[in-house]
Tab-separated table of C-alpha atoms and ligand atoms in Angstrom:
chain	number	residue	atom	x	y	z
A	18	MET	CA	25.575	-21.991	-61.621
A	19	ARG	CA	26.189	-23.861	-58.249
A	20	ILE	CA	25.428	-27.804	-58.899
A	21	GLY	CA	25.059	-30.365	-56.444
A	22	VAL	CA	25.906	-33.651	-56.881
A	23	LEU	CA	25.340	-36.800	-54.252
A	24	THR	CA	25.793	-40.493	-54.378
A	25	GLY	CA	22.969	-42.563	-52.740
A	26	GLY	CA	22.288	-46.148	-51.690
A	27	GLY	CA	25.131	-48.832	-51.886
A	28	ASP	CA	28.476	-48.057	-53.271
A	29	ALA	CA	29.635	-49.228	-56.511
A	30	PRO	CA	33.079	-48.925	-58.289
A	31	GLY	CA	33.112	-46.035	-60.723
A	32	LEU	CA	30.947	-43.511	-58.735
A	33	ASN	CA	34.346	-41.617	-58.429
A	34	ALA	CA	34.822	-41.417	-62.120
A	35	ALA	CA	31.176	-40.223	-62.459
A	36	ILE	CA	31.800	-37.436	-59.745
A	37	ARG	CA	35.295	-36.483	-61.500
A	38	ALA	CA	33.313	-36.205	-65.010
A	39	VAL	CA	30.807	-33.901	-63.369
A	40	ALA	CA	33.377	-31.773	-61.852
A	41	ARG	CA	35.902	-31.586	-64.343
A	42	LYS	CA	33.052	-30.469	-66.991
A	43	ALA	CA	31.472	-27.931	-64.529
A	44	LEU	CA	34.882	-26.477	-63.731
A	45	ALA	CA	35.998	-25.937	-67.369
A	46	ASP	CA	32.511	-24.322	-67.962
A	47	GLY	CA	32.955	-21.845	-64.987
A	48	ASN	CA	30.433	-23.300	-62.786
A	49	GLU	CA	30.709	-24.509	-59.208
A	50	VAL	CA	30.253	-28.057	-57.973
A	51	ALA	CA	29.021	-28.799	-54.495
A	52	GLY	CA	29.649	-32.330	-52.895
A	53	VAL	CA	26.567	-33.239	-50.948
A	54	ARG	CA	27.855	-35.829	-48.118
A	55	ASN	CA	26.430	-39.125	-47.654
A	56	GLY	CA	23.421	-39.279	-50.326
A	57	TRP	CA	19.953	-37.833	-49.260
A	58	ALA	CA	21.262	-37.696	-45.304
A	59	GLY	CA	23.349	-34.741	-46.398
A	60	LEU	CA	20.242	-32.729	-47.391
A	61	VAL	CA	17.891	-33.935	-44.630
A	62	ARG	CA	20.108	-33.208	-41.882
A	63	ASP	CA	21.863	-30.174	-43.900
A	64	GLN	CA	25.587	-32.055	-43.204
A	65	GLY	CA	26.806	-28.993	-45.603
A	66	VAL	CA	27.894	-29.032	-48.965
A	67	GLY	CA	31.653	-28.783	-49.979
A	68	LEU	CA	32.614	-27.242	-53.156
A	69	ILE	CA	34.685	-29.464	-55.086
A	70	ASP	CA	37.986	-27.995	-56.688
A	71	PRO	CA	40.307	-29.654	-59.300
A	72	HIS	CA	42.645	-31.060	-56.771
A	73	GLN	CA	39.749	-33.142	-55.129
A	74	VAL	CA	38.990	-35.065	-58.010
A	75	SER	CA	42.739	-35.677	-59.157
A	76	GLY	CA	43.720	-39.382	-58.585
A	77	VAL	CA	40.098	-40.497	-58.021
A	78	LEU	CA	39.355	-42.317	-61.437
A	79	ALA	CA	40.611	-45.613	-60.129
A	80	VAL	CA	39.433	-45.643	-56.720
A	81	GLY	CA	36.585	-47.504	-55.471
A	82	GLY	CA	33.866	-46.319	-52.887
A	83	THR	CA	32.627	-42.775	-53.368
A	84	MET	CA	34.494	-39.674	-52.296
A	85	LEU	CA	31.189	-38.066	-51.253
A	86	GLY	CA	29.914	-41.140	-48.771
A	87	THR	CA	26.659	-42.502	-49.043
A	88	SER	CA	23.644	-43.912	-47.208
A	89	ARG	CA	20.413	-45.379	-47.289
A	90	VAL	CA	18.531	-42.659	-45.590
A	91	ASN	CA	14.955	-42.211	-47.368
A	92	PRO	CA	13.286	-38.973	-47.265
A	93	LEU	CA	10.256	-40.233	-48.655
A	94	SER	CA	9.377	-42.160	-45.639
A	95	ASP	CA	8.576	-38.624	-43.855
A	96	GLU	CA	7.297	-35.568	-45.210
A	97	SER	CA	9.168	-33.467	-42.841
A	98	ALA	CA	12.198	-34.742	-44.436
A	99	MET	CA	11.215	-34.206	-47.874
A	100	ALA	CA	10.667	-30.832	-47.012
A	101	ALA	CA	13.939	-30.444	-45.077
A	102	VAL	CA	15.554	-31.530	-48.266
A	103	ILE	CA	14.009	-28.937	-50.296
A	104	ASP	CA	15.092	-26.339	-47.681
A	105	HIS	CA	18.514	-27.132	-47.636
A	106	PHE	CA	18.559	-27.623	-51.326
A	107	ARG	CA	17.730	-23.764	-51.203
A	108	SER	CA	19.802	-22.560	-48.330
A	109	GLU	CA	23.001	-24.234	-49.705
A	110	GLY	CA	22.274	-21.822	-52.969
A	111	LEU	CA	22.076	-24.977	-55.151
A	112	ASP	CA	20.645	-24.164	-58.779
A	113	ALA	CA	20.831	-28.101	-59.846
A	114	LEU	CA	21.326	-31.290	-58.145
A	115	ILE	CA	22.967	-34.612	-59.863
A	116	ALA	CA	21.555	-37.630	-57.956
A	117	ILE	CA	23.624	-40.655	-58.765
A	118	GLY	CA	22.045	-43.962	-57.708
A	119	GLY	CA	19.798	-46.897	-58.125
A	120	ASP	CA	16.060	-47.333	-58.110
A	121	ASP	CA	15.792	-46.060	-54.395
A	122	THR	CA	17.749	-42.950	-54.873
A	123	LEU	CA	16.465	-41.995	-58.038
A	124	SER	CA	12.891	-42.378	-56.889
A	125	VAL	CA	13.746	-39.809	-54.220
A	126	ALA	CA	14.828	-37.883	-57.143
A	127	ARG	CA	11.959	-37.906	-59.111
A	128	ALA	CA	9.674	-37.150	-56.312
A	129	LEU	CA	11.864	-33.959	-55.746
A	130	SER	CA	11.438	-33.547	-59.491
A	131	ASP	CA	7.819	-33.779	-59.536
A	132	ARG	CA	7.726	-30.982	-56.493
A	133	GLY	CA	9.411	-28.553	-58.878
A	134	LEU	CA	13.230	-29.165	-57.573
A	135	PRO	CA	15.687	-29.086	-60.632
A	136	VAL	CA	17.088	-32.590	-60.229
A	137	VAL	CA	18.499	-35.078	-62.832
A	138	GLY	CA	19.835	-38.514	-62.093
A	139	VAL	CA	22.574	-40.784	-63.063
A	140	PRO	CA	22.228	-44.470	-63.227
A	141	LYS	CA	24.207	-46.795	-60.676
A	142	THR	CA	23.542	-50.097	-59.425
A	143	MET	CA	25.937	-53.364	-59.281
A	144	ASP	CA	22.821	-55.162	-59.712
A	145	ASN	CA	22.085	-53.751	-63.268
A	146	ASP	CA	18.534	-53.561	-62.932
A	147	LEU	CA	17.239	-50.255	-63.807
A	148	GLN	CA	14.703	-50.119	-66.368
A	149	VAL	CA	15.485	-48.435	-69.628
A	150	THR	CA	19.188	-48.332	-69.431
A	151	GLU	CA	20.990	-51.316	-70.525
A	152	TYR	CA	23.629	-50.650	-68.059
A	153	CYS	CA	24.429	-49.155	-64.758
A	154	ILE	CA	27.733	-48.000	-62.917
A	155	GLY	CA	29.356	-50.709	-61.066
A	156	PHE	CA	28.062	-53.884	-62.956
A	157	ASP	CA	30.968	-54.667	-64.810
A	158	SER	CA	33.276	-54.380	-61.665
A	159	ALA	CA	31.161	-56.691	-59.910
A	160	VAL	CA	31.080	-59.337	-62.787
A	161	ALA	CA	34.808	-59.409	-62.944
A	162	ILE	CA	34.878	-59.817	-59.186
A	163	VAL	CA	32.649	-62.978	-59.300
A	164	THR	CA	34.445	-64.447	-62.657
A	165	GLU	CA	37.829	-64.320	-60.582
A	166	ALA	CA	36.339	-65.884	-57.503
A	167	LEU	CA	34.829	-68.618	-59.901
A	168	ASP	CA	37.924	-69.374	-61.449
A	169	ARG	CA	39.585	-69.901	-58.146
A	170	LEU	CA	36.647	-71.837	-56.770
A	171	HIS	CA	36.966	-74.271	-59.584
A	172	THR	CA	40.446	-75.613	-58.657
A	173	THR	CA	39.499	-76.125	-54.887
A	174	ALA	CA	36.243	-77.912	-55.795
A	175	ALA	CA	37.605	-79.985	-58.262
A	176	ALA	CA	40.421	-80.959	-55.649
A	177	HIS	CA	37.972	-81.860	-53.023
A	178	HIS	CA	35.398	-83.283	-55.402
A	179	ARG	CA	32.783	-80.823	-53.303
A	180	VAL	CA	29.723	-78.852	-54.266
A	181	MET	CA	30.670	-75.193	-54.042
A	182	VAL	CA	27.725	-72.830	-53.534
A	183	VAL	CA	28.787	-69.261	-54.529
A	184	GLU	CA	26.132	-66.697	-52.892
A	185	VAL	CA	26.186	-63.321	-55.039
A	186	MET	CA	24.543	-60.061	-55.001
A	187	GLY	CA	21.175	-59.669	-56.422
A	188	ARG	CA	18.081	-58.690	-54.846
A	189	ASP	CA	15.069	-58.888	-57.311
A	190	THR	CA	17.451	-59.645	-60.495
A	191	GLY	CA	19.707	-62.052	-61.289
A	192	TRP	CA	22.100	-60.243	-64.017
A	193	VAL	CA	25.292	-60.417	-61.583
A	194	ALA	CA	24.798	-64.288	-61.166
A	195	VAL	CA	23.974	-64.953	-64.741
A	196	MET	CA	26.613	-62.811	-66.002
A	197	GLY	CA	29.317	-63.748	-63.531
A	198	GLY	CA	28.092	-67.629	-63.890
A	199	LEU	CA	28.357	-67.404	-67.805
A	200	ALA	CA	31.996	-65.867	-67.517
A	201	GLY	CA	32.839	-68.419	-64.745
A	202	GLY	CA	31.615	-71.420	-66.195
A	203	ALA	CA	28.922	-71.985	-63.385
A	204	ASP	CA	27.271	-75.717	-63.298
A	205	LEU	CA	24.100	-74.282	-61.864
A	206	ILE	CA	22.520	-70.505	-61.729
A	207	VAL	CA	20.015	-70.055	-59.534
A	208	ILE	CA	18.127	-66.476	-59.780
A	209	PRO	CA	14.942	-64.527	-58.628
A	210	GLU	CA	13.416	-64.653	-62.179
A	211	PHE	CA	13.320	-68.646	-62.383
A	212	PRO	CA	12.295	-70.225	-59.030
A	213	VAL	CA	13.867	-73.751	-58.786
A	214	SER	CA	13.225	-76.028	-55.770
A	215	LEU	CA	15.771	-77.688	-53.483
A	216	GLN	CA	14.730	-80.982	-55.129
A	217	ASP	CA	15.345	-79.680	-58.819
A	218	ILE	CA	18.863	-78.572	-57.604
A	219	VAL	CA	19.505	-82.016	-56.164
A	220	ALA	CA	18.277	-83.832	-59.159
A	221	HIS	CA	20.700	-81.712	-61.585
A	222	LEU	CA	23.611	-82.453	-59.104
A	223	ARG	CA	23.230	-86.247	-58.837
A	224	SER	CA	22.859	-86.334	-62.787
A	225	ARG	CA	26.078	-84.194	-63.374
A	226	ARG	CA	27.576	-87.214	-60.785
A	227	GLU	CA	26.245	-89.718	-63.049
A	228	ARG	CA	27.931	-87.982	-66.102
A	229	GLY	CA	31.128	-88.298	-64.249
A	230	ARG	CA	31.245	-84.665	-62.897
A	231	ASP	CA	32.569	-84.922	-59.427
A	232	PHE	CA	32.491	-81.424	-58.746
A	233	SER	CA	29.927	-78.386	-59.233
A	234	ILE	CA	29.628	-75.061	-58.807
A	235	VAL	CA	26.229	-73.368	-58.002
A	236	VAL	CA	25.852	-69.622	-58.540
A	237	VAL	CA	22.899	-68.373	-56.276
A	238	ALA	CA	21.621	-64.813	-56.205
A	239	GLU	CA	21.076	-63.636	-52.793
A	240	GLY	CA	17.284	-62.972	-53.708
A	241	ALA	CA	16.610	-66.297	-54.847
A	242	ARG	CA	13.548	-68.119	-53.331
A	243	ILE	CA	14.186	-71.660	-53.262
A	244	ASP	CA	11.181	-73.782	-52.509
A	245	GLY	CA	12.365	-76.672	-49.957
A	246	LEU	CA	14.500	-74.404	-47.948
A	247	ALA	CA	12.200	-72.740	-45.326
A	248	GLU	CA	14.378	-69.764	-44.255
A	249	ALA	CA	15.323	-68.786	-47.787
A	250	THR	CA	11.551	-68.335	-48.870
A	251	ALA	CA	11.001	-66.384	-45.511
A	252	GLU	CA	9.931	-62.405	-45.770
A	253	THR	CA	10.731	-61.767	-42.154
A	254	GLY	CA	13.863	-60.064	-40.736
A	255	PRO	CA	15.603	-56.490	-40.443
A	256	ARG	CA	15.003	-54.320	-43.269
A	257	ASP	CA	16.483	-51.142	-44.584
A	258	ALA	CA	15.263	-47.497	-44.514
A	259	PHE	CA	13.531	-48.323	-47.966
A	260	GLY	CA	11.813	-51.500	-46.622
A	261	HIS	CA	14.009	-54.026	-48.474
A	262	LEU	CA	15.105	-57.007	-46.222
A	263	LEU	CA	18.875	-57.408	-45.329
A	264	LEU	CA	19.445	-60.401	-47.840
A	265	SER	CA	22.965	-60.477	-46.251
A	266	ARG	CA	21.456	-61.557	-43.357
A	267	ARG	CA	18.970	-64.130	-44.856
A	268	GLY	CA	21.779	-66.392	-45.896
A	269	VAL	CA	20.497	-68.215	-48.762
A	270	GLY	CA	23.914	-69.744	-49.792
A	271	PRO	CA	24.891	-71.135	-46.575
A	272	GLN	CA	21.151	-72.643	-46.292
A	273	LEU	CA	21.461	-74.114	-49.849
A	274	ALA	CA	24.749	-75.736	-49.294
A	275	ASP	CA	23.351	-77.352	-45.923
A	276	GLY	CA	20.268	-78.528	-47.970
A	277	ILE	CA	22.452	-80.191	-50.804
A	278	GLU	CA	24.511	-82.121	-48.255
A	279	THR	CA	21.742	-83.137	-46.299
A	280	GLU	CA	19.901	-84.590	-49.463
A	281	THR	CA	22.723	-85.724	-51.437
A	282	GLY	CA	25.502	-86.440	-49.084
A	283	PHE	CA	28.002	-84.671	-51.422
A	284	GLU	CA	30.431	-82.444	-49.408
A	285	ALA	CA	29.122	-78.917	-49.862
A	286	ARG	CA	30.889	-75.761	-49.266
A	287	VAL	CA	29.536	-72.020	-49.188
A	288	THR	CA	31.280	-68.842	-50.370
A	289	VAL	CA	29.304	-65.817	-50.088
A	290	LEU	CA	30.982	-63.090	-51.966
A	291	GLY	CA	29.002	-60.206	-50.424
A	292	TYR	CA	30.741	-56.813	-50.278
A	293	THR	CA	33.665	-57.631	-52.164
A	294	GLN	CA	31.610	-57.481	-55.105
A	295	ARG	CA	30.981	-53.646	-54.465
A	296	GLY	CA	34.395	-52.864	-53.258
A	297	GLY	CA	37.761	-51.903	-54.701
A	298	ALA	CA	38.744	-50.183	-58.372
A	299	PRO	CA	36.483	-49.736	-60.949
A	300	THR	CA	37.193	-51.983	-64.298
A	301	ALA	CA	38.069	-49.990	-67.398
A	302	TYR	CA	34.816	-50.025	-68.683
A	303	ASP	CA	33.287	-48.989	-65.240
A	304	ARG	CA	35.886	-45.953	-65.229
A	305	ILE	CA	34.916	-45.158	-69.250
A	306	TRP	CA	30.995	-45.496	-68.853
A	307	ALA	CA	30.949	-43.633	-65.634
A	308	THR	CA	32.782	-40.920	-67.181
A	309	ARG	CA	30.670	-40.644	-70.205
A	310	VAL	CA	27.112	-40.956	-68.057
A	311	GLY	CA	28.699	-38.594	-65.384
A	312	ALA	CA	29.377	-36.054	-68.401
A	313	ALA	CA	26.070	-36.661	-69.777
A	314	GLY	CA	24.111	-36.128	-66.458
A	315	TYR	CA	25.882	-32.740	-66.371
A	316	ASP	CA	25.037	-31.622	-69.553
A	317	LEU	CA	21.367	-32.367	-68.680
A	318	ALA	CA	21.636	-29.990	-65.337
A	319	VAL	CA	23.075	-27.158	-67.434
A	320	SER	CA	20.563	-27.391	-70.167
A	321	SER	CA	17.932	-27.542	-67.669
A	322	GLU	CA	16.674	-31.075	-68.624
A	323	PHE	CA	15.178	-31.832	-65.192
A	324	GLY	CA	13.523	-34.763	-64.350
A	325	ARG	CA	15.608	-36.825	-66.797
A	326	ILE	CA	18.358	-39.207	-66.880
A	327	PRO	CA	20.856	-40.353	-69.271
A	328	VAL	CA	20.713	-44.078	-70.274
A	329	LYS	CA	22.807	-46.579	-72.035
A	330	ARG	CA	21.093	-47.507	-75.662
A	331	GLY	CA	23.262	-49.683	-77.915
A	332	ASP	CA	26.733	-47.914	-77.776
A	333	GLY	CA	25.559	-44.571	-77.307
A	334	ILE	CA	23.729	-42.422	-74.440
A	335	ALA	CA	19.911	-41.323	-74.835
A	336	THR	CA	18.044	-39.622	-72.242
A	337	ALA	CA	14.543	-40.868	-70.387
A	338	GLU	CA	12.527	-39.782	-67.789
A	339	LEU	CA	13.476	-40.408	-63.966
A	340	ALA	CA	9.813	-41.991	-63.728
A	341	GLU	CA	10.588	-44.388	-66.432
A	342	VAL	CA	13.718	-45.684	-65.027
A	343	VAL	CA	12.117	-46.249	-61.535
A	344	ALA	CA	9.089	-47.904	-62.960
A	345	GLY	CA	10.334	-51.478	-62.201
A	346	GLN	CA	12.985	-54.004	-62.582
A	347	ARG	CA	14.979	-54.797	-65.773
A	348	ARG	CA	14.684	-58.544	-65.337
A	349	VAL	CA	17.208	-61.171	-66.855
A	350	PRO	CA	15.749	-62.692	-70.299
A	351	GLU	CA	14.892	-66.197	-70.690
A	352	ASP	CA	17.016	-66.636	-73.671
A	353	LEU	CA	20.065	-65.651	-71.651
A	354	TYR	CA	19.307	-67.822	-68.693
A	355	ARG	CA	18.685	-70.842	-70.944
A	356	LEU	CA	22.242	-70.228	-72.646
A	357	ALA	CA	23.713	-70.777	-69.264
A	358	GLU	CA	22.074	-74.069	-69.238
A	359	VAL	CA	23.891	-75.449	-72.136
A	360	PHE	CA	26.870	-75.810	-70.136
A	361	TYR	CA	25.412	-77.406	-66.989
B	27	F6P	O1	21.455	-52.357	-54.323
B	27	F6P	C1	22.720	-53.304	-54.457
B	27	F6P	C2	22.947	-54.164	-53.419
B	27	F6P	O2	24.176	-54.478	-53.842
B	27	F6P	C3	22.167	-55.341	-53.405
B	27	F6P	O3	22.070	-56.411	-54.242
B	27	F6P	C4	22.136	-55.768	-51.960
B	27	F6P	O4	21.161	-56.670	-51.467
B	27	F6P	C5	22.358	-54.482	-51.331
B	27	F6P	O5	22.808	-53.712	-52.226
B	27	F6P	C6	22.946	-54.667	-49.841
B	27	F6P	O6	23.446	-53.353	-49.501
B	27	F6P	P1	23.583	-53.006	-48.007
B	27	F6P	O7	23.678	-53.935	-47.176
B	27	F6P	O8	24.827	-51.683	-48.020
B	27	F6P	O9	22.362	-51.987	-47.689
């Protein structure tokens, strides 16, 4: 059996661990693994597949990024691109495909599966917001980076008695902001699920000063809409191939820091953590989880359970339909958001 594997969308620490798990299991079973270059781009444009040998997956467990490359190319935007994917899948002699990605990549996988292509998924997004699964590859590493940054920012914020705004990733949901903020002792967390206005934020920072807290750490998810900050509620600007606004250009963090300084007179600074949250080595948790879920994706492929995806449920792995996982976003529940408020 020749099994293709690709990684699509934004990279995340742990992708190489998942590819390694697929390859090691396949090679042990006497199957072939073909690495598809650069996500869906590799099959739309037939960038060729390379058979993965044991040496290529040696030493990659601790390495960030993805040895296969990735892209945000979207074959769903054009019927001829979908046809090209199917043609190239066949001409490369693939018997199955494992697509490792988030909602965009997996939406394509689901559409291909609906057209009869033997595809399975593996959940990856450092945003950690896919439905059904309780965890996605890359999230723990992102939270660890945010936590370390908040620890470092605390000392400089305290020394200068400043408001430190920290912008983190999170397009539609605030998982990275809430978990990073809880771990790093944030004094306010602003996320898409629970909108607040600039005036709410200002009132909270004033009340902290009145309580003798002369510095504050505000964590804001890049996708947060803040009433009172015109630019940070705008829906215009450059978009990616899946139609998403490029939030790194929208700049909610810098605008919030400006708004706070103007409204309160408190000295404010901003740190945009950006792509540091996706770069570098995976944590131990991500290495282990990516190994388990990558191996489970391989098991689905060899047992011909196409159109399905392994998911985290409790401490174990269950499987679900691809269609369920891409049906919407898993949002931060109110109890977790309110727990963070206790420490403000
Ligand atoms: O999908 C994960 C994510 O990290 C989002 O939080 C972020 O908005 C997006 O990727 C940015 O990715 P890129 O700039 O690589 O398209």
